[in-house]
Amino acid sequence: DEVGVILATACGSLDRTLQFEFAARMGPGKASAKDFPHTSMNSAAGHICTVLGLHGPMLSMSNGGVAGLSAVSFASDLIRYGHADRVLVTAIDQLSQEVMEIVRSMGYPVSASGARPFASTGDGISPGCTAVTLVFEAEEAMAARDGRAYAELLHTSIAGMASGSRFDGEAWSRAYDEATERSGIDLHAQGYVA
């Protein structure tokens, strides 16, 4: 079986890179050579493959707030085109104060009031620390192991915002409408949207 790993992260290894760079600027011998590999964005995906003994396609994506959706879309393509039987999509982020300052300086609409799920009066996004893994599997691979599907991915549509652009939510709304239309699901039949 070809099992792939797609790692999604909004900020990549920015936090580790900043820590390593700060230590290196403090003088010779302050930055540990053992920490350097962790400045590579692919390091976490590589660890996953090594620990689980996986040999399929591996990729890390770091494209801001759409990293997770990009990984889901890419994983579905890997399966659809026969490059993998199963794909682990792992989304991780650890946000430090330094990273949050960079995110704000890039123009992302970070909420001043914090997370307010389902609030129609939200004032921006609320980045946070997280780690989650979803398993995507070809129907044939699932049937071969007599498995059970918990969900079916019908369509993906991705929208984000470029650094410095004005946030108005219109791109996200268009992407949602497109995905709903292409999936054939009645808007009123949807129970939860994230």
mmCIF file of C-alpha atoms in Angstrom, residues 34-150:
data_model
loop_
_atom_site.group_PDB
_atom_site.id
_atom_site.type_symbol
_atom_site.label_atom_id
_atom_site.label_comp_id
_atom_site.label_asym_id
_atom_site.label_seq_id
_atom_site.Cartn_x
_atom_site.Cartn_y
_atom_site.Cartn_z
ATOM 1 C CA LYS A 34 20.908 19.415 16.531
ATOM 2 C CA ASP A 35 18.199 22.092 16.290
ATOM 3 C CA PHE A 36 18.965 23.077 12.695
ATOM 4 C CA PRO A 37 17.020 20.233 10.970
ATOM 5 C CA HIS A 38 13.863 21.425 12.747
ATOM 6 C CA THR A 39 14.066 24.729 10.878
ATOM 7 C CA SER A 40 13.048 22.811 7.738
ATOM 8 C CA MET A 41 9.312 22.796 7.119
ATOM 9 C CA ASN A 42 9.438 19.158 5.963
ATOM 10 C CA SER A 43 10.988 17.971 9.218
ATOM 11 C CA ALA A 44 7.675 17.112 10.942
ATOM 12 C CA ALA A 45 6.341 15.242 7.876
ATOM 13 C CA GLY A 46 9.632 13.334 7.697
ATOM 14 C CA HIS A 47 9.338 12.337 11.352
ATOM 15 C CA ILE A 48 5.793 11.055 10.765
ATOM 16 C CA CYS A 49 6.964 8.907 7.845
ATOM 17 C CA THR A 50 9.966 7.585 9.761
ATOM 18 C CA VAL A 51 8.042 6.668 12.911
ATOM 19 C CA LEU A 52 5.170 5.015 10.998
ATOM 20 C CA GLY A 53 7.403 3.431 8.318
ATOM 21 C CA LEU A 54 5.539 5.109 5.458
ATOM 22 C CA HIS A 55 6.993 5.255 1.951
ATOM 23 C CA GLY A 56 4.352 7.070 -0.099
ATOM 24 C CA PRO A 57 4.294 10.655 -1.338
ATOM 25 C CA MET A 58 5.235 13.264 1.262
ATOM 26 C CA LEU A 59 4.757 17.007 1.124
ATOM 27 C CA SER A 60 4.563 19.930 3.524
ATOM 28 C CA MET A 61 2.448 22.967 2.684
ATOM 29 C CA SER A 62 2.755 26.344 4.322
ATOM 30 C CA ASN A 63 0.373 28.758 2.687
ATOM 31 C CA GLY A 64 -1.246 30.632 5.531
ATOM 32 C CA GLY A 65 -4.861 30.178 6.448
ATOM 33 C CA VAL A 66 -5.594 27.901 3.495
ATOM 34 C CA ALA A 67 -2.850 25.346 4.243
ATOM 35 C CA GLY A 68 -5.266 22.775 5.669
ATOM 36 C CA LEU A 69 -7.704 23.016 2.777
ATOM 37 C CA SER A 70 -4.843 22.915 0.274
ATOM 38 C CA ALA A 71 -3.593 19.710 1.908
ATOM 39 C CA VAL A 72 -7.080 18.139 1.768
ATOM 40 C CA SER A 73 -7.389 19.062 -1.914
ATOM 41 C CA PHE A 74 -3.904 17.733 -2.730
ATOM 42 C CA ALA A 75 -4.540 14.484 -0.801
ATOM 43 C CA SER A 76 -7.764 13.886 -2.714
ATOM 44 C CA ASP A 77 -5.868 14.391 -5.985
ATOM 45 C CA LEU A 78 -3.167 11.900 -4.939
ATOM 46 C CA ILE A 79 -5.850 9.277 -4.364
ATOM 47 C CA ARG A 80 -7.974 10.228 -7.386
ATOM 48 C CA TYR A 81 -4.994 9.864 -9.765
ATOM 49 C CA GLY A 82 -3.733 6.614 -8.189
ATOM 50 C CA HIS A 83 -0.543 7.945 -6.584
ATOM 51 C CA ALA A 84 -1.563 6.723 -3.107
ATOM 52 C CA ASP A 85 -4.107 4.343 -1.562
ATOM 53 C CA ARG A 86 -4.274 6.323 1.662
ATOM 54 C CA VAL A 87 -3.057 9.779 2.706
ATOM 55 C CA LEU A 88 -2.608 11.116 6.210
ATOM 56 C CA VAL A 89 -3.367 14.832 6.219
ATOM 57 C CA THR A 90 -1.860 16.410 9.310
ATOM 58 C CA ALA A 91 -2.417 20.057 10.168
ATOM 59 C CA ILE A 92 -0.197 21.558 12.846
ATOM 60 C CA ASP A 93 0.654 24.983 14.132
ATOM 61 C CA GLN A 94 2.302 26.329 17.237
ATOM 62 C CA LEU A 95 1.945 30.070 17.515
ATOM 63 C CA SER A 96 4.309 32.116 19.613
ATOM 64 C CA GLN A 97 4.058 35.824 20.323
ATOM 65 C CA GLU A 98 6.731 36.459 17.679
ATOM 66 C CA VAL A 99 4.771 34.584 15.022
ATOM 67 C CA MET A 100 1.539 36.419 15.931
ATOM 68 C CA GLU A 101 3.301 39.776 15.508
ATOM 69 C CA ILE A 102 4.464 38.715 12.039
ATOM 70 C CA VAL A 103 0.948 37.508 11.104
ATOM 71 C CA ARG A 104 -0.536 40.856 12.140
ATOM 72 C CA SER A 105 2.172 42.832 10.312
ATOM 73 C CA MET A 106 1.356 40.919 7.103
ATOM 74 C CA GLY A 107 -2.156 42.330 7.172
ATOM 75 C CA TYR A 108 -4.103 39.236 8.225
ATOM 76 C CA PRO A 109 -7.378 40.170 9.945
ATOM 77 C CA VAL A 110 -6.553 38.787 13.395
ATOM 78 C CA SER A 111 -9.450 39.215 15.815
ATOM 79 C CA ALA A 112 -8.960 41.693 18.656
ATOM 80 C CA SER A 113 -11.768 40.092 20.678
ATOM 81 C CA GLY A 114 -10.678 36.456 20.390
ATOM 82 C CA ALA A 115 -12.459 33.363 19.141
ATOM 83 C CA ARG A 116 -16.241 33.539 19.000
ATOM 84 C CA PRO A 117 -17.483 30.444 17.136
ATOM 85 C CA PHE A 118 -20.720 30.898 15.193
ATOM 86 C CA ALA A 119 -20.823 34.658 15.943
ATOM 87 C CA SER A 120 -22.080 36.714 13.026
ATOM 88 C CA THR A 121 -20.327 39.780 14.461
ATOM 89 C CA GLY A 122 -16.778 38.392 14.414
ATOM 90 C CA ASP A 123 -13.995 40.898 13.851
ATOM 91 C CA GLY A 124 -11.423 38.634 12.209
ATOM 92 C CA ILE A 125 -9.777 35.226 12.392
ATOM 93 C CA SER A 126 -8.476 33.678 15.601
ATOM 94 C CA PRO A 127 -5.292 31.689 14.915
ATOM 95 C CA GLY A 128 -4.403 29.078 17.482
ATOM 96 C CA CYS A 129 -2.211 26.103 18.257
ATOM 97 C CA THR A 130 -3.503 22.816 16.933
ATOM 98 C CA ALA A 131 -2.656 19.344 15.717
ATOM 99 C CA VAL A 132 -5.111 17.157 13.842
ATOM 100 C CA THR A 133 -4.798 14.226 11.438
ATOM 101 C CA LEU A 134 -7.394 12.998 8.960
ATOM 102 C CA VAL A 135 -7.076 9.768 6.984
ATOM 103 C CA PHE A 136 -8.157 9.881 3.348
ATOM 104 C CA GLU A 137 -8.570 6.540 1.615
ATOM 105 C CA ALA A 138 -9.469 5.289 -1.846
ATOM 106 C CA GLU A 139 -12.781 3.406 -1.969
ATOM 107 C CA GLU A 140 -11.019 0.295 -3.286
ATOM 108 C CA ALA A 141 -8.473 0.321 -0.445
ATOM 109 C CA MET A 142 -11.255 0.739 2.115
ATOM 110 C CA ALA A 143 -13.269 -2.120 0.601
ATOM 111 C CA ALA A 144 -10.194 -4.382 0.535
ATOM 112 C CA ARG A 145 -9.807 -4.067 4.296
ATOM 113 C CA ASP A 146 -13.599 -4.185 4.849
ATOM 114 C CA GLY A 147 -13.422 -0.664 6.268
ATOM 115 C CA ARG A 148 -16.097 1.918 6.901
ATOM 116 C CA ALA A 149 -16.269 5.458 5.504
ATOM 117 C CA TYR A 150 -17.093 8.186 7.999
#
